[in-house]
Structure formats: C-alpha cells, structure tokens
Amino acid sequence: MGKLGRKDVLRSDQFTVDEIDLIVKTARRFEAALDAGEVLETMRGLVLVTLFFEPSTRTRLSFETAMHRLGGDVITVAEAKSSSASKGESLHDTIKTVEGYADVIVLRHPRIGAAEEAAAATPRPVLNAGDGAGQHPTQSLLDLYTILNEQGEVDGRTIALAGDLHNGRTVHSLALLLSNYDVRFLFVAPDALRMPTEIVEQVTAAGIDVRETADLGEALREADVLYMTRIQRERFEDPEEYERLKDAFVLQRAMLDRAKPTVTILHPLPRVNEIAADVDGHPGAAYFRQSANGVPIRMALLALVAGRA
Ligand code: NCD
C-alpha cells in the first residue's frame, strides 16, 4: 500500500533513505499547497482514528489537523479513561473494533511494542505516535524536516541530544533516523539517564561517531543542533529519583554566548524547566516552528500510507 515499503509506521529505523526523501518531498509539496491557500481533497472519503492512551497535545492535534487539511475525516479517543480499555478490553480487541470504523489508525500507548502489536492485529495502516519509552518515529521525521529547514542540510552536522536519553522515545527514534546521514552525535545525559546501549550500538554500527557526556556546556560549544528533552517523570518508579534529576539541564540565554551563532535549538515539547523562556527570542530557537512542522510531515505520512500521495 502506498509508495512506502510497508503500510505501517512503527519505528524510525524501518525507512530507507529513498523513503525518507519521499516523505520529506511530499511534506514540502503539501506545505507549499497550504501556503498557497489550496483546499486539498487527497484523503476525501477516508476516516482517521486517533487512539491516545497517554497524554498528548501536539501529536494528536497535528495528526488531526493534517487529516482535516487533506479533506479527510477524524474520529478520536483522546482519553483512555473514556474508552473501553478502562473496562479491561485488550489492545487487540480495541484495534479490531476501530478497524470497522476507520481507514488509518494512529496509536499512542504506554507499552513498548504496542504499535507493532496493533499493526499485527489489523490490515489497516497503523502509525506509532509513541509507545511508552520505545519509539516515536513520526516525531523524528518532523525533527529531521525541521533540521533541513533550519540548517539547510543534515550532513556534516554535530547533533547533541540532551536530557532523559534513557526514557525519551523521541531521542531513541531520532538517533536511529539521523544515522542515515553523515552526522556526529553528542549524547548528553546524567549517568542515570544515558542512552540505552542497544541504540548506542546500532548508531555506532551505522558508522556514526558518538560521544557521551554529562556536560551540557561541552555540547553547547560543539553542536550545530541542540535537541533538549524533558525528564520523563511518568517513567520513574521512584519520585525522589525524579526530583533529583529533574533539573539536570536548564538551558539559559546567557549560556548561548558559548554556542555557534548558527546553532538550532530543538525540543519535542512539552518543556518543563529544560529551556528558560528567555531562550525563545534567540534566532536559533526553533521549537515552535518544529511543532508546526508536524502538520506537513503527518499529511505526507497519512497520504503515503493510504496510497493517496
Ligand atoms: C514527546 C512525547 O510524547 O514523547 N512529545 C511529543 O510527542 N511532542 C516528548 C515528551 O513528552 O517529553
């Protein structure tokens, strides 16, 4: 189905470079059409269901906006508490049920591997909008799209991923996606929140140079792209451990004096304390442009998995 090798979007390491290029080109085409005020009919007659069993603002709303912009329809379960999952229904049964209502399924779930399970249960395309501390591939594609827009290209760039690299699904997926390019990584985390070994190994095996550090200042001096992340409170068993780590890194405007003048600062949002408000006025502070890029990227993904691009 579609021009992607498979109908589902489950992990960021599923894509070939050609597929990534196709997604980016398709997103650019849709973005230009929106900018020109065109009313699109690409997904006319199709229904998207968004099933969110964890909180979300950007991911759900940008998927829904994307479907509306393409002329399609949307149904949603935004709160697990209001669905039958709270009565004990299995994910399998929920997916078999919505398969009867919708053509494309977007799922966010607290369990690692939930999107794969859902995809195995249905012939409908399933897009992983975050599976616990696992992956978040559609976010990584919009992160890449933002880097291309802000920096002109990805090749040759030093990318620093900072914060909760252990639990953060956005950084897991982004490290794998960017391994398709000629980049250098700095993984910046307190010792307790380092990037999982499997990801470090996979990235290294792809021939990418990786340095791990706990020093944000060091990363700041070298980075072309600084990707900040939230400490993932909901993944901590011990609230005291969260309290100890929650302010591990706080980026402030004055610290940017040490950065490259062309630095791009990204964050998947929501931010808690990681980026002070005074950073927002810096020309490289791209996190709100980044969240807006969720719309064209998700338009591209929806149209491609539905074979309508
Ligand atoms: C992220 C997520 O849900 O993983 N948010 C998002 O999708 N933009 C990041 C986070 O919650 O910290």
XYZ file of C-alpha atoms in Angstrom, residues 8-300:
293
model
C 2.752 0.889 8.871
C 4.984 3.488 10.504
C 6.275 1.760 13.623
C 9.976 2.560 14.083
C 12.302 5.172 12.664
C 14.815 2.548 11.515
C 12.273 0.961 9.158
C 12.869 3.578 6.440
C 15.283 3.539 3.537
C 16.935 6.840 2.592
C 14.740 6.933 -0.534
C 11.626 6.619 1.615
C 12.784 9.407 3.913
C 13.376 11.595 0.839
C 9.916 10.751 -0.472
C 8.298 11.687 2.858
C 10.205 14.987 3.013
C 9.381 15.858 -0.618
C 5.721 15.004 -0.115
C 5.619 17.152 3.042
C 7.191 20.082 1.163
C 4.598 19.725 -1.580
C 1.747 19.773 0.941
C 3.274 22.686 2.846
C 3.530 24.719 -0.368
C -0.096 23.889 -1.208
C -1.249 25.052 2.223
C 0.826 28.230 1.939
C -0.831 28.891 -1.416
C -4.247 28.548 0.247
C -5.213 25.422 -1.714
C -8.033 23.272 -0.387
C -6.941 19.640 -0.716
C -9.089 16.575 -1.334
C -6.323 13.952 -1.056
C -7.975 11.975 1.765
C -11.612 12.706 0.854
C -13.849 9.817 1.918
C -11.339 8.326 4.358
C -11.556 8.288 8.153
C -8.615 8.555 10.561
C -8.923 7.300 14.135
C -6.558 8.697 16.756
C -6.294 6.452 19.826
C -4.336 8.111 22.623
C -3.797 6.102 25.790
C -1.224 8.632 27.053
C -1.463 12.437 27.185
C -0.747 14.454 24.045
C -1.299 17.899 22.636
C 0.921 18.316 19.576
C 0.967 14.803 18.215
C -2.780 14.227 18.307
C -3.771 17.714 17.186
C -1.259 17.820 14.338
C -2.371 14.389 13.064
C -5.984 15.539 13.215
C -5.192 18.877 11.551
C -3.230 17.011 8.879
C -6.216 14.777 8.109
C -8.612 17.764 8.032
C -6.239 19.681 5.737
C -6.288 16.697 3.372
C -10.068 16.713 3.233
C -10.480 13.540 5.334
C -12.477 12.871 8.488
C -11.324 12.185 12.036
C -12.673 10.252 14.987
C -10.769 10.174 18.252
C -10.292 8.611 21.652
C -8.208 11.166 23.453
C -8.520 9.788 26.943
C -8.123 6.137 27.798
C -10.424 6.672 30.771
C -13.308 7.334 28.406
C -12.732 4.185 26.308
C -13.423 0.504 26.888
C -9.726 -0.073 27.597
C -10.599 1.178 31.087
C -13.102 -1.721 31.313
C -10.288 -4.181 30.622
C -10.537 -4.522 26.839
C -7.344 -5.785 25.197
C -5.469 -3.634 22.699
C -6.124 -6.348 20.108
C -9.896 -6.055 20.548
C -9.838 -2.252 20.539
C -7.926 -2.322 17.254
C -10.234 -4.938 15.669
C -13.148 -2.704 16.643
C -11.801 0.566 15.232
C -10.809 -1.313 12.065
C -14.548 -1.446 11.426
C -14.823 2.340 11.630
C -11.649 3.856 10.220
C -9.166 3.528 7.351
C -5.992 4.639 9.147
C -5.087 4.192 12.830
C -2.802 6.436 14.881
C -1.919 4.949 18.275
C -0.160 6.250 21.372
C 0.194 3.698 24.148
C 2.248 3.358 27.354
C 3.605 -0.102 26.443
C 6.773 -0.558 24.356
C 5.843 -2.601 21.285
C 2.124 -1.700 21.406
C 2.164 -0.253 17.877
C 3.714 -3.464 16.482
C 1.005 -5.465 18.279
C -1.695 -3.241 16.831
C -0.246 -3.487 13.331
C -0.216 -7.297 13.586
C -3.895 -7.270 14.549
C -5.219 -5.319 11.560
C -4.792 -4.867 7.813
C -5.288 -1.102 8.306
C -2.174 1.109 8.347
C -1.027 1.811 11.921
C 1.123 4.833 12.760
C 3.029 4.738 16.038
C 2.503 8.035 17.860
C 4.667 6.898 20.785
C 4.911 3.504 22.504
C 5.997 4.077 26.100
C 9.742 4.614 26.334
C 10.138 2.924 22.936
C 9.887 4.933 19.725
C 8.185 7.985 18.225
C 9.020 7.783 14.504
C 6.650 10.461 13.189
C 8.189 12.964 15.623
C 11.653 12.083 14.293
C 10.568 12.756 10.735
C 9.314 16.216 11.694
C 12.538 16.775 13.658
C 14.542 15.900 10.545
C 12.325 18.148 8.408
C 12.999 20.982 10.874
C 16.769 20.423 10.787
C 16.658 20.523 6.974
C 14.674 23.759 7.070
C 16.814 25.437 9.720
C 20.299 24.225 8.785
C 19.867 23.656 5.029
C 21.159 20.094 5.380
C 21.872 17.365 7.879
C 25.172 16.030 6.527
C 28.245 17.339 8.295
C 26.314 18.458 11.366
C 27.076 17.764 15.014
C 23.855 16.854 16.737
C 23.614 16.986 20.544
C 20.730 15.086 22.145
C 20.340 16.180 25.760
C 18.211 15.236 28.755
C 16.432 11.981 29.522
C 18.017 9.817 26.847
C 17.122 6.651 28.740
C 13.345 7.080 28.758
C 12.831 9.567 25.927
C 11.283 7.889 22.898
C 11.850 10.942 20.700
C 15.630 10.725 21.098
C 15.661 6.958 20.556
C 13.898 7.361 17.226
C 15.821 10.478 16.212
C 19.248 8.913 16.826
C 18.291 5.986 14.597
C 16.761 8.155 11.868
C 19.738 10.533 11.683
C 22.114 7.555 11.446
C 21.178 7.528 7.762
C 23.219 10.740 7.381
C 26.792 11.862 7.824
C 26.364 13.268 11.334
C 28.290 13.240 14.605
C 26.400 12.688 17.857
C 26.874 14.017 21.343
C 24.641 12.168 23.798
C 24.324 14.448 26.820
C 22.748 12.942 29.935
C 23.298 12.409 33.636
C 24.702 8.940 34.277
C 21.318 7.534 35.371
C 19.639 8.665 32.132
C 22.134 7.603 29.473
C 21.057 6.438 26.013
C 20.182 2.701 26.008
C 23.123 0.525 24.962
C 21.203 -1.037 22.047
C 20.732 2.375 20.465
C 24.350 3.439 21.014
C 25.416 0.144 19.415
C 23.051 0.446 16.469
C 24.155 4.012 15.763
C 27.834 3.093 16.087
C 27.352 0.079 13.806
C 25.977 2.501 11.194
C 29.402 4.165 11.236
C 28.401 7.250 13.223
C 30.791 8.875 15.674
C 29.176 9.066 19.132
C 30.472 10.758 22.261
C 28.649 10.512 25.568
C 28.982 13.268 28.148
C 27.169 14.652 31.188
C 28.338 18.205 30.442
C 25.811 20.384 28.639
C 28.383 23.207 28.324
C 30.691 20.974 26.295
C 27.839 20.045 23.963
C 26.818 23.657 23.618
C 30.218 24.669 22.254
C 30.251 21.981 19.562
C 26.643 21.486 18.500
C 25.041 22.641 15.257
C 21.765 21.270 16.575
C 20.965 21.069 20.285
C 17.929 18.849 20.937
C 16.705 19.296 24.517
C 14.255 16.870 26.146
C 12.087 16.667 29.226
C 12.956 14.321 32.088
C 10.186 11.726 31.613
C 8.540 11.858 35.028
C 5.894 9.239 34.154
C 8.592 6.597 33.578
C 10.126 6.914 37.072
C 9.197 4.378 39.747
C 10.829 6.457 42.481
C 9.547 10.057 42.737
C 12.682 11.067 44.684
C 14.872 9.935 41.824
C 12.812 12.182 39.530
C 13.217 15.123 41.931
C 16.978 14.544 41.993
C 17.262 14.559 38.206
C 14.524 16.880 37.009
C 16.677 19.983 36.744
C 19.763 18.197 35.429
C 19.985 20.568 32.467
C 18.466 24.013 32.187
C 19.366 25.956 29.048
C 19.505 29.717 29.596
C 20.010 32.522 27.112
C 23.369 33.595 28.572
C 24.754 30.082 28.006
C 24.171 30.502 24.273
C 27.012 33.039 24.120
C 29.263 29.985 24.053
C 27.345 28.290 21.236
C 27.870 28.513 17.469
C 25.983 31.578 16.166
C 24.144 29.291 13.732
C 23.013 26.817 16.415
C 19.491 25.389 16.087
C 17.716 24.613 19.353
C 15.019 21.964 19.204
C 12.689 20.367 21.761
C 9.798 17.973 21.030
C 7.818 19.825 23.728
C 6.248 19.970 26.241
C 9.107 21.671 28.088
C 9.138 21.800 31.851
C 12.339 23.512 33.056
C 14.834 22.497 30.364
C 14.702 25.712 28.358
C 14.279 29.069 30.072
C 11.727 31.415 28.494
C 14.491 33.921 27.666
C 15.847 31.477 25.055
C 12.656 31.812 22.973
C 13.800 35.069 21.369
C 17.094 33.565 20.114
C 17.007 33.243 16.300
C 18.024 29.577 16.555
C 15.187 28.695 18.958
C 13.148 26.607 16.527
C 10.928 24.515 18.800
C 7.642 26.188 17.914
C 8.481 26.067 14.192
C 9.306 22.400 14.852
C 5.874 21.661 16.354
C 4.186 23.403 13.398
C 6.132 21.122 11.044
C 4.157 18.224 12.484
C 1.313 19.119 10.135
C 3.012 18.790 6.701
C 5.002 15.722 7.798
C 1.893 13.974 9.095
C -0.044 14.965 5.958
C 2.690 13.246 3.949
